[in-house]
PDB file of C-alpha atoms in Angstrom:
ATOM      1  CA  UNK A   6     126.264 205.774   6.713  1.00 48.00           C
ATOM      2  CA  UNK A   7     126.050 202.321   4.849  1.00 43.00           C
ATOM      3  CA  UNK A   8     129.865 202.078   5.636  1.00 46.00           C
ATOM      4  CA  UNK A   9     129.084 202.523   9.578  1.00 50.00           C
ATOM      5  CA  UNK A  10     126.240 200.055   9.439  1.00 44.00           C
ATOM      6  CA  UNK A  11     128.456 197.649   7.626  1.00 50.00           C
ATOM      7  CA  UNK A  12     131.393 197.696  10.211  1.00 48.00           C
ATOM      8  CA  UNK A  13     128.935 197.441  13.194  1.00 48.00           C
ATOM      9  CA  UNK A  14     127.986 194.422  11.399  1.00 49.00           C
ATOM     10  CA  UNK A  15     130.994 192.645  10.821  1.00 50.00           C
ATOM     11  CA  UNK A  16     131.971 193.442  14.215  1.00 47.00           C
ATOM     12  CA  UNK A  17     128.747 191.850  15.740  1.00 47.00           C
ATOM     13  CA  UNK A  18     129.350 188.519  13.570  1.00 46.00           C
ATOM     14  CA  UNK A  19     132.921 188.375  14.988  1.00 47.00           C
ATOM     15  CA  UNK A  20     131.915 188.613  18.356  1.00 48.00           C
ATOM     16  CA  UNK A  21     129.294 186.474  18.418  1.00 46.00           C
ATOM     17  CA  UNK A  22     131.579 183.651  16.533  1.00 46.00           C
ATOM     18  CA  UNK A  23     133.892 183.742  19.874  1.00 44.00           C
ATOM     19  CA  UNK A  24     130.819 182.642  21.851  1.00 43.00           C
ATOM     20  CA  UNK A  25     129.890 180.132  19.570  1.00 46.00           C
ATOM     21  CA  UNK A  26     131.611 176.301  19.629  1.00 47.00           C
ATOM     22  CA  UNK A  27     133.687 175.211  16.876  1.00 48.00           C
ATOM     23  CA  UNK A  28     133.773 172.197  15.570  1.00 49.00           C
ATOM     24  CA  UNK A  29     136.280 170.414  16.540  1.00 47.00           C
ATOM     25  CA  UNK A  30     134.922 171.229  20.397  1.00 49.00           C
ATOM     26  CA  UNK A  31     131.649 169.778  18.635  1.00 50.00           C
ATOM     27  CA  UNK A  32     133.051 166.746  17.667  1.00 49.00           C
ATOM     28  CA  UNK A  33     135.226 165.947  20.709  1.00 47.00           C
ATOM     29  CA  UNK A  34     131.937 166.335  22.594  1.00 47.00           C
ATOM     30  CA  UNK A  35     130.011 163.947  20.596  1.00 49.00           C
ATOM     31  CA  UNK A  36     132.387 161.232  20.832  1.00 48.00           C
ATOM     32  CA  UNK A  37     132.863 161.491  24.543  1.00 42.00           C
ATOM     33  CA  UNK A  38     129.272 161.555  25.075  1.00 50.00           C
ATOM     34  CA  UNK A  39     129.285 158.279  22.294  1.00 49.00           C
ATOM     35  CA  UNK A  40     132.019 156.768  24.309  1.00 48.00           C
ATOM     36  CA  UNK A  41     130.262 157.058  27.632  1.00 48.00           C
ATOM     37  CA  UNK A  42     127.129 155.357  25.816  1.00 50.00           C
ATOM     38  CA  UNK A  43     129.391 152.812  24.928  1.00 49.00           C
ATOM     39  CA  UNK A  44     130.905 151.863  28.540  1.00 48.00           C
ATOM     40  CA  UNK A  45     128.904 149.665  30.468  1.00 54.00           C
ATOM     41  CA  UNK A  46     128.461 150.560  33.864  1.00 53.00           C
ATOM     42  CA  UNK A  47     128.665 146.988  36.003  1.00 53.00           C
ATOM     43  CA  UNK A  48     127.995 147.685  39.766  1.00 55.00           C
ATOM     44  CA  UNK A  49     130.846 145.946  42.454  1.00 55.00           C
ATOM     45  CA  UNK A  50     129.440 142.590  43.777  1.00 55.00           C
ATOM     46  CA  UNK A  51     130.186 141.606  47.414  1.00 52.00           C
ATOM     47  CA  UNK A  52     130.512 138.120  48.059  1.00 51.00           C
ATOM     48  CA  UNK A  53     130.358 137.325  51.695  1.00 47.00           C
ATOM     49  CA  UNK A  54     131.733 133.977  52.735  1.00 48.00           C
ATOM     50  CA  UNK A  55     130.100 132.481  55.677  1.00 45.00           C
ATOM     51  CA  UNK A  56     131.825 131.345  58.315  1.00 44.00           C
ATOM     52  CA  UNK A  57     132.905 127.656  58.678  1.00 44.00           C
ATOM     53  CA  UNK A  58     130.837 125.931  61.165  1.00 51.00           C
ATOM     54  CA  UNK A  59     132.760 125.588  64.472  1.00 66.00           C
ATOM     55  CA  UNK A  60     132.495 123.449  67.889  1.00 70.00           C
ATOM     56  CA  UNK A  61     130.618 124.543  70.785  1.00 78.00           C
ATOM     57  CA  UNK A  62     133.015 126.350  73.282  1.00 80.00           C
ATOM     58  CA  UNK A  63     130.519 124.546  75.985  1.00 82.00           C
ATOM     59  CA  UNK A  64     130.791 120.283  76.422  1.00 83.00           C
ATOM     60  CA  UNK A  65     127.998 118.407  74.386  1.00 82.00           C
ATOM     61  CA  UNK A  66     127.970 115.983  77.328  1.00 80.00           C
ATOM     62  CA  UNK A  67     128.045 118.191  79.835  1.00 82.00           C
ATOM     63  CA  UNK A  68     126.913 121.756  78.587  1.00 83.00           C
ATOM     64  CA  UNK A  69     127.552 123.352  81.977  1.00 87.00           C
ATOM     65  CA  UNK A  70     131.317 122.825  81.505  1.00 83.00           C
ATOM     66  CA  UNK A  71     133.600 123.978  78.715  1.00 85.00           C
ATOM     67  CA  UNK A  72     134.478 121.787  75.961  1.00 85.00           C
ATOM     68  CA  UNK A  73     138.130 120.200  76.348  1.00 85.00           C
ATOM     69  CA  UNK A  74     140.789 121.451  73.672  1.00 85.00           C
ATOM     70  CA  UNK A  75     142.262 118.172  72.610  1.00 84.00           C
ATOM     71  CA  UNK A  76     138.394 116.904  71.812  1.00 87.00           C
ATOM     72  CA  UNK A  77     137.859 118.628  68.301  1.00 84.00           C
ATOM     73  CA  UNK A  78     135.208 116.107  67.168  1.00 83.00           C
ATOM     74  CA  UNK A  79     137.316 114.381  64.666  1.00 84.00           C
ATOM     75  CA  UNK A  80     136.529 111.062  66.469  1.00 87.00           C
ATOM     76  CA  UNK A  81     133.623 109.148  66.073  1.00 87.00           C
ATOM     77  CA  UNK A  82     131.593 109.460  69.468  1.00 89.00           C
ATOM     78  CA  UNK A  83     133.296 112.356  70.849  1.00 87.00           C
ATOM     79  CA  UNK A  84     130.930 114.588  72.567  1.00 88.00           C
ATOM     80  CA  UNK A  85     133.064 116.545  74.454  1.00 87.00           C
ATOM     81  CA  UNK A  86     133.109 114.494  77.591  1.00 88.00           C
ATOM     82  CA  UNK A  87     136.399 114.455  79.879  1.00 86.00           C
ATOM     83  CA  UNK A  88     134.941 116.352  82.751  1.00 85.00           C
ATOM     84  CA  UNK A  89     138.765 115.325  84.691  1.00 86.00           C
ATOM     85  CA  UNK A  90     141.088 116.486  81.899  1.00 83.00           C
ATOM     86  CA  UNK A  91     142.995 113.128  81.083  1.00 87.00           C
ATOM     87  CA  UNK A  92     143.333 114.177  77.431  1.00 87.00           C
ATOM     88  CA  UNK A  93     145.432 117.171  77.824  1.00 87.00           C
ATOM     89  CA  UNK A  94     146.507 117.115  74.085  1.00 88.00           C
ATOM     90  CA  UNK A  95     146.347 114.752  70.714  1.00 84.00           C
ATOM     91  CA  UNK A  96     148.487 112.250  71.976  1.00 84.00           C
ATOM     92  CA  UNK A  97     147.014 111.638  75.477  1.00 87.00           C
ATOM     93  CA  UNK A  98     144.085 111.278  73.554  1.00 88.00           C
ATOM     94  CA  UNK A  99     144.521 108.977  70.642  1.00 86.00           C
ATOM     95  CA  UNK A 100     146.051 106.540  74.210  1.00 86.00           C
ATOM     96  CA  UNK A 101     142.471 106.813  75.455  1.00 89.00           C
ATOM     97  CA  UNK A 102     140.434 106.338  72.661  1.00 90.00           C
ATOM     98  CA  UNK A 103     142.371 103.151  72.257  1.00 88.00           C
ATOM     99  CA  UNK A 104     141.801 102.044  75.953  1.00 89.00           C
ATOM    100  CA  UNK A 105     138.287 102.851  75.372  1.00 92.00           C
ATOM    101  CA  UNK A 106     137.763 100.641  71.964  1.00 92.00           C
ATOM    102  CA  UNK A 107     140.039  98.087  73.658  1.00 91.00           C
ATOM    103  CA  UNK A 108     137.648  97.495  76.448  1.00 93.00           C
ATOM    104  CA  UNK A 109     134.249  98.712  75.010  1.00 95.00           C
ATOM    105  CA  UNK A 110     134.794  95.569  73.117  1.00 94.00           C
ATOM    106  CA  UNK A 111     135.498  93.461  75.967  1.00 93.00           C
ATOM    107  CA  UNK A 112     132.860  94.806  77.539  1.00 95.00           C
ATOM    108  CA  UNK A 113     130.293  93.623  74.831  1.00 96.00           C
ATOM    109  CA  UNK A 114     131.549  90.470  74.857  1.00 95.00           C
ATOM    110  CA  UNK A 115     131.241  89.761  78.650  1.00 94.00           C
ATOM    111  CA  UNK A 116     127.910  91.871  78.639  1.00 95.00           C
ATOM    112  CA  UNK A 117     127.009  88.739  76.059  1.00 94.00           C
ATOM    113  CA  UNK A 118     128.795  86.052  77.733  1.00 94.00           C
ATOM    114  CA  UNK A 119     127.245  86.761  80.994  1.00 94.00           C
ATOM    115  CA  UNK A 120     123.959  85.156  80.850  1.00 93.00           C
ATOM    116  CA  UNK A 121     125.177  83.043  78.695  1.00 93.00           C
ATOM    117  CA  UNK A 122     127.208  81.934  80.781  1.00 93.00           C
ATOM    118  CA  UNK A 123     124.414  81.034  83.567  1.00 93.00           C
ATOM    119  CA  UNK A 124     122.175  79.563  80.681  1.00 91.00           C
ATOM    120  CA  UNK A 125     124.500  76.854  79.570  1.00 93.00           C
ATOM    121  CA  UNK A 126     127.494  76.577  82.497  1.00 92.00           C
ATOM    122  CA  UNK A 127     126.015  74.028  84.365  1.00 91.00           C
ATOM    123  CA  UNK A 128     124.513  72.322  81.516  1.00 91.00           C
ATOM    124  CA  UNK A 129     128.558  72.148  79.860  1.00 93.00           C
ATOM    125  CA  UNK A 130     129.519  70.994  83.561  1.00 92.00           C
ATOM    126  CA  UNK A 131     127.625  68.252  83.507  1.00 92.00           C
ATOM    127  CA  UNK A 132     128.715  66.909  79.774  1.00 93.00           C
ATOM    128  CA  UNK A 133     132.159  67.084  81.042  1.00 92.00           C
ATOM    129  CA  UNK A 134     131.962  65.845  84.547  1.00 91.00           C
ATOM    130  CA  UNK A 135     133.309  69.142  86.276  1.00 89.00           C
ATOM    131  CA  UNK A 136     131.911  71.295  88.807  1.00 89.00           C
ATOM    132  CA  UNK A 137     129.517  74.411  87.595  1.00 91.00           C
ATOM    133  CA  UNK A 138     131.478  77.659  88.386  1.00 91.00           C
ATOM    134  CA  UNK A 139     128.133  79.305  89.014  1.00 91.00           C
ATOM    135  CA  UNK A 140     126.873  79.827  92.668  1.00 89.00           C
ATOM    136  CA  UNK A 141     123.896  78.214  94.344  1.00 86.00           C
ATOM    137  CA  UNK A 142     121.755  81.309  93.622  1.00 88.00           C
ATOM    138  CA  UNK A 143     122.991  80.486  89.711  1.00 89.00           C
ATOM    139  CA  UNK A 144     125.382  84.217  89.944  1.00 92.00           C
ATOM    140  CA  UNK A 145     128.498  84.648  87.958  1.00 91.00           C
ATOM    141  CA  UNK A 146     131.758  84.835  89.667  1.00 91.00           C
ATOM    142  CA  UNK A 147     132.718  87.975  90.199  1.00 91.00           C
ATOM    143  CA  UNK A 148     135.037  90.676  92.645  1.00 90.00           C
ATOM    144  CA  UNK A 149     130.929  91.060  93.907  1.00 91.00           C
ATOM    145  CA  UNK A 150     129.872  87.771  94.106  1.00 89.00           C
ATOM    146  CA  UNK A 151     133.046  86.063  94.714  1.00 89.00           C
ATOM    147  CA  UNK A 152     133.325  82.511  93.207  1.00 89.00           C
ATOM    148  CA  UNK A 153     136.818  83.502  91.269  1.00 90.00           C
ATOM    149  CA  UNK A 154     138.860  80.620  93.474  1.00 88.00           C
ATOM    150  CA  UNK A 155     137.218  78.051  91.197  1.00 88.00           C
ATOM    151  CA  UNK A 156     138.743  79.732  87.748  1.00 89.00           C
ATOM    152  CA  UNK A 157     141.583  77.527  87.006  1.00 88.00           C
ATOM    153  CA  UNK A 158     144.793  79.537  86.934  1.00 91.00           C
ATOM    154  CA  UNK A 159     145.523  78.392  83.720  1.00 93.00           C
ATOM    155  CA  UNK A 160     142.676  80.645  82.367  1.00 91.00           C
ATOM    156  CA  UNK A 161     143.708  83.678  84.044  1.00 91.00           C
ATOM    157  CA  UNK A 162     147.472  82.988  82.424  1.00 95.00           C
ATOM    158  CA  UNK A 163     145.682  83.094  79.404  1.00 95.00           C
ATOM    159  CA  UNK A 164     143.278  85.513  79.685  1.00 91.00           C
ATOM    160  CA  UNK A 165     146.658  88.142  80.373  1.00 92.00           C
ATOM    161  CA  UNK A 166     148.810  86.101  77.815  1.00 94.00           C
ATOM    162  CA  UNK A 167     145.978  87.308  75.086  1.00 91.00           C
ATOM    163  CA  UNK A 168     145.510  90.696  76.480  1.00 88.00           C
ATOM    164  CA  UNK A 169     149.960  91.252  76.758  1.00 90.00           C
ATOM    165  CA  UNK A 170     149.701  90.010  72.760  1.00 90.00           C
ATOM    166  CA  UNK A 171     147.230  92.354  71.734  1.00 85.00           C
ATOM    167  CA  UNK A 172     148.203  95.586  73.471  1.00 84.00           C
ATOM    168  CA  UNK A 173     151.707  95.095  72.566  1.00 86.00           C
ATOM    169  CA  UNK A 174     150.437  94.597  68.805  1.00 82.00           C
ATOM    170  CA  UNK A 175     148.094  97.784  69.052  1.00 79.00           C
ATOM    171  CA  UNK A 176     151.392  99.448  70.764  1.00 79.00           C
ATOM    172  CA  UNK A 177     153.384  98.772  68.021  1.00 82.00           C
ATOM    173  CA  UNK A 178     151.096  99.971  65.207  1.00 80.00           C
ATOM    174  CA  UNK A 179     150.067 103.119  66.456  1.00 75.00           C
ATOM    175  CA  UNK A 180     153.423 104.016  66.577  1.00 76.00           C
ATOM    176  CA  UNK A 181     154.445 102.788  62.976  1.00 76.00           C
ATOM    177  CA  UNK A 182     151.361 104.645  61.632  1.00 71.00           C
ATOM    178  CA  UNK A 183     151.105 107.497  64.046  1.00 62.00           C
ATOM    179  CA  UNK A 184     151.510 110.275  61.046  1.00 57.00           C
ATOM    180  CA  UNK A 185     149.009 108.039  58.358  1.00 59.00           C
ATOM    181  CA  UNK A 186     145.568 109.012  60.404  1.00 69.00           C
ATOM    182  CA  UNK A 187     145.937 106.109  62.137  1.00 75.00           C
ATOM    183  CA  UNK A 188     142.543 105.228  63.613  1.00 81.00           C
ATOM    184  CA  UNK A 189     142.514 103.812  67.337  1.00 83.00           C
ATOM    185  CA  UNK A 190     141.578 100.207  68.003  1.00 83.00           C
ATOM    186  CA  UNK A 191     142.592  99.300  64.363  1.00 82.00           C
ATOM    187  CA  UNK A 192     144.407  96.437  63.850  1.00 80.00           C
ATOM    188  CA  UNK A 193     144.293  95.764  60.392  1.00 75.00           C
ATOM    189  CA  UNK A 194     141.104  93.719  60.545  1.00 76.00           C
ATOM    190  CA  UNK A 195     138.733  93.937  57.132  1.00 76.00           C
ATOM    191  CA  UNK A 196     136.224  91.597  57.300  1.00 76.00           C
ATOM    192  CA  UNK A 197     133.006  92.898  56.718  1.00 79.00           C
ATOM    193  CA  UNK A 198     134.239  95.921  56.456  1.00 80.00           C
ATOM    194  CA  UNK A 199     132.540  98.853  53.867  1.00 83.00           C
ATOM    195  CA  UNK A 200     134.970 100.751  51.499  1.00 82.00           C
ATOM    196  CA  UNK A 201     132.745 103.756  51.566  1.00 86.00           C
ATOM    197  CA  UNK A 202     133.756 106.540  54.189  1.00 86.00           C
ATOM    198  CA  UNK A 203     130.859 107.477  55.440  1.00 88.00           C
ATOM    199  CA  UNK A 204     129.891 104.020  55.981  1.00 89.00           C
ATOM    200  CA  UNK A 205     133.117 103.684  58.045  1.00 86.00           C
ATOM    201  CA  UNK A 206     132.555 106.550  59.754  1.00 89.00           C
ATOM    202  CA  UNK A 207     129.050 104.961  60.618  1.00 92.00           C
ATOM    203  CA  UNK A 208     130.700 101.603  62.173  1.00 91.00           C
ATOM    204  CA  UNK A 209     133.113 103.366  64.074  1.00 90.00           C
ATOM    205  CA  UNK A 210     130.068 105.107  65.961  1.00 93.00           C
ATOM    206  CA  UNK A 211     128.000 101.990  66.270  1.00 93.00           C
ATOM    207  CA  UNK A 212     131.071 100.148  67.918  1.00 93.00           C
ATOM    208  CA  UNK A 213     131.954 102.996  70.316  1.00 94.00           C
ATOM    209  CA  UNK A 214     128.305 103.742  71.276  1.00 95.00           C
ATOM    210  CA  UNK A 215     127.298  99.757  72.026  1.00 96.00           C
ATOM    211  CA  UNK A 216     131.084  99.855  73.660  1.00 95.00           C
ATOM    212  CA  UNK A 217     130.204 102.372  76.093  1.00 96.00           C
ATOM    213  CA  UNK A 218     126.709 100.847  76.685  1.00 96.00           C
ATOM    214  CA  UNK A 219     127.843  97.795  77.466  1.00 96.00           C
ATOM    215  CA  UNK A 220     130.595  98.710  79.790  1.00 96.00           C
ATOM    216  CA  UNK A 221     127.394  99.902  81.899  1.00 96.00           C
ATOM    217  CA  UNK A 222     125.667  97.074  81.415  1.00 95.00           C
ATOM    218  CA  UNK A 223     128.490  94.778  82.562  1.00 95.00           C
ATOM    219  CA  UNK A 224     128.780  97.087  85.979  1.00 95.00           C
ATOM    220  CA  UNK A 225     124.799  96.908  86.182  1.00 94.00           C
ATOM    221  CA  UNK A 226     125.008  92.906  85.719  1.00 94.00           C
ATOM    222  CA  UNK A 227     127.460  92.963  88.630  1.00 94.00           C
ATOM    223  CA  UNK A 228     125.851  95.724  90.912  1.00 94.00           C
ATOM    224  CA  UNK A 229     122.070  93.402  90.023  1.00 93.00           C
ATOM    225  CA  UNK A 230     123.732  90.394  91.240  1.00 93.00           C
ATOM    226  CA  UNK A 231     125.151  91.354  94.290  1.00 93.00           C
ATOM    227  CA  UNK A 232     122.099  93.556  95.671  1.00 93.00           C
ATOM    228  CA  UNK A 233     119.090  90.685  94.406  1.00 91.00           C
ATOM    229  CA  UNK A 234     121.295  88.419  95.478  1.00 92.00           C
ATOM    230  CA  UNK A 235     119.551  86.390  92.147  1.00 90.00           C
ATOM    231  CA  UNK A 236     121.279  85.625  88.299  1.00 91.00           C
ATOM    232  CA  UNK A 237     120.642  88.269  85.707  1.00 91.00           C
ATOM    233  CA  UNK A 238     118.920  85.312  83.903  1.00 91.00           C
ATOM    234  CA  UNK A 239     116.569  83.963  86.650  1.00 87.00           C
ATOM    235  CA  UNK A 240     115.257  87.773  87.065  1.00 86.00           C
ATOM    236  CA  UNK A 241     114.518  88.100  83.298  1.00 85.00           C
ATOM    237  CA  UNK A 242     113.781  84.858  82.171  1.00 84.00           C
ATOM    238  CA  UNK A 243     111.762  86.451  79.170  1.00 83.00           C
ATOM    239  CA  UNK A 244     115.008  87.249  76.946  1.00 85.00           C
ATOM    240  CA  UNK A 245     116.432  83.865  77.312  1.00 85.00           C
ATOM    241  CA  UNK A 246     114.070  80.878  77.814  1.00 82.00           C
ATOM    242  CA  UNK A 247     110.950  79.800  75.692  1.00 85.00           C
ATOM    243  CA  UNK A 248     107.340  81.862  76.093  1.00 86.00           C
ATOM    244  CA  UNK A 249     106.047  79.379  77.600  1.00 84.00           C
ATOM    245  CA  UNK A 250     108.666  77.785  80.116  1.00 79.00           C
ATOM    246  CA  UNK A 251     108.729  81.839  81.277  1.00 80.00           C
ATOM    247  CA  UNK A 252     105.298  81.982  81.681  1.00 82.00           C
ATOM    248  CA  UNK A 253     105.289  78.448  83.273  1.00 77.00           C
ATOM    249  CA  UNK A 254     108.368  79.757  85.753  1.00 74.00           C
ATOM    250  CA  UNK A 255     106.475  82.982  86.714  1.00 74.00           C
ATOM    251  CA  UNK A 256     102.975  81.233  87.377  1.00 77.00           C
ATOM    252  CA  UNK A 257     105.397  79.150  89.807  1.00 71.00           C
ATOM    253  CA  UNK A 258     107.036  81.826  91.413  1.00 67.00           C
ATOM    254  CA  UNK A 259     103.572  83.888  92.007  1.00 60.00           C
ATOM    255  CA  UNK A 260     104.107  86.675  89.497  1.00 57.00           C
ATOM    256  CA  UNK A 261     100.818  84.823  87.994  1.00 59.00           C
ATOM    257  CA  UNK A 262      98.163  83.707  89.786  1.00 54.00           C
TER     258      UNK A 262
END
């Protein structure tokens, strides 16, 4: 009887010991729990670039109309305003920016030298004993106003002799520097000019904007003229003659009773 009870014994412990883990099972679970303790979980980051700011597809200028291609907005001034297509690409371009510097500065000086010119022409005639080129109604000559025949000649050969010298020059250096960013209208001239680039950046504006708004004024000058049939100066005497010979003129005239 003891014998039985001992064998049924031993043969429960040896069953039960196949359930059970070893230790070496023990162990290699410990250290892989240990080693997943030990690994730092780091969650992926996303990093989402955004986009780089691009043009309009529609015209600044004229936001009924699509932009044109060739006007990127590299320029200073450019708005996106070529409602007739003249720039078709860079090239065509860069040849009218520089016929627009070229004669947005002309175009400021004859919007200055126009009433100057009626302030002081007769005044200059008479020091040097020649006729005054302005009219009777003290108007500039003009294609509206007439008056060129009394230019002398010699003035007009110089006038295009000038003009031939410095297109030719501007010819020649935008095509020498046509692949060094060269910058329209630049002829090499640094006077007064800043280092800094966004100071440059800021005078290239200013020229181009009082350019542009002086090639109106120079049409409105001429358009004034010929409808008032009166000088630009004599119809605002206030921006060219003292406060009190204006107010003197204008209590004449009726505007002051």
């Amino acid at each position: 009887m003891l014998k039985s009870l001992s064998l049924a014994f031993a043969l429960f412990a040896a069953s039960s010991s196949a359930f059970a883990p070893t230790q070496s099972n023990n162990a290699a679970i410990t250290s892989l729990r240990m080693s997943d303790d030990a690994v730092e979980l780091v969650e992926p980051t996303i990093t989402i670039e955004e986009p780089a700011s691009t043009l309009s597809a529609q015209s600044q200028a004229l936001p009924f109309m699509s932009r044109p291609m060739a006007l990127d907005g590299s320029l200073a001034g450019d708005v996106g305003f070529d409602p007739l297509g003249f720039a078709k690409n860079s090239d065509d371009l860069m040849k009218y920016r520089e016929a627009e510097v070229k004669h947005a500065r002309l175009a400021m000086l004859a919007a200055a030298g126009w009433p100057l010119s009626e302030v002081f022409d007769k005044k200059i005639a008479a020091a040097m004993n020649l006729d005054p080129l302005l009219d009777g109604s003290d108007r500039v000559p003009s294609l509206l106003n007439g008056g060129l025949g009394k230019v002398s000649p010699a003035y007009w050969v110089a006038c295009i002799g000038v003009a031939a010298m410095i297109d030719i020059f501007g010819q020649l250096r935008m095509k020498n520097e046509k692949g060094n960013d060269y910058i329209p209208g630049d002829f090499g001239l640094r006077l007064g000019y800043p280092a800094d680039v966004d100071k440059q950046q800021w005078m290239q504006l200013a020229e181009i904007k009082n350019g542009r708004l002086a090639m109106i004024a120079v049409f409105g000058f001429a358009i004034q003229e010929f409808v008032s049939k009166q000088g630009v100066v004599d119809e605002t005497p206030l921006f060219f003659f003292p406060i009190v010979q204006t107010l003197h003129q204008y209590a004449n005239s009726g505007y002051i009773n």
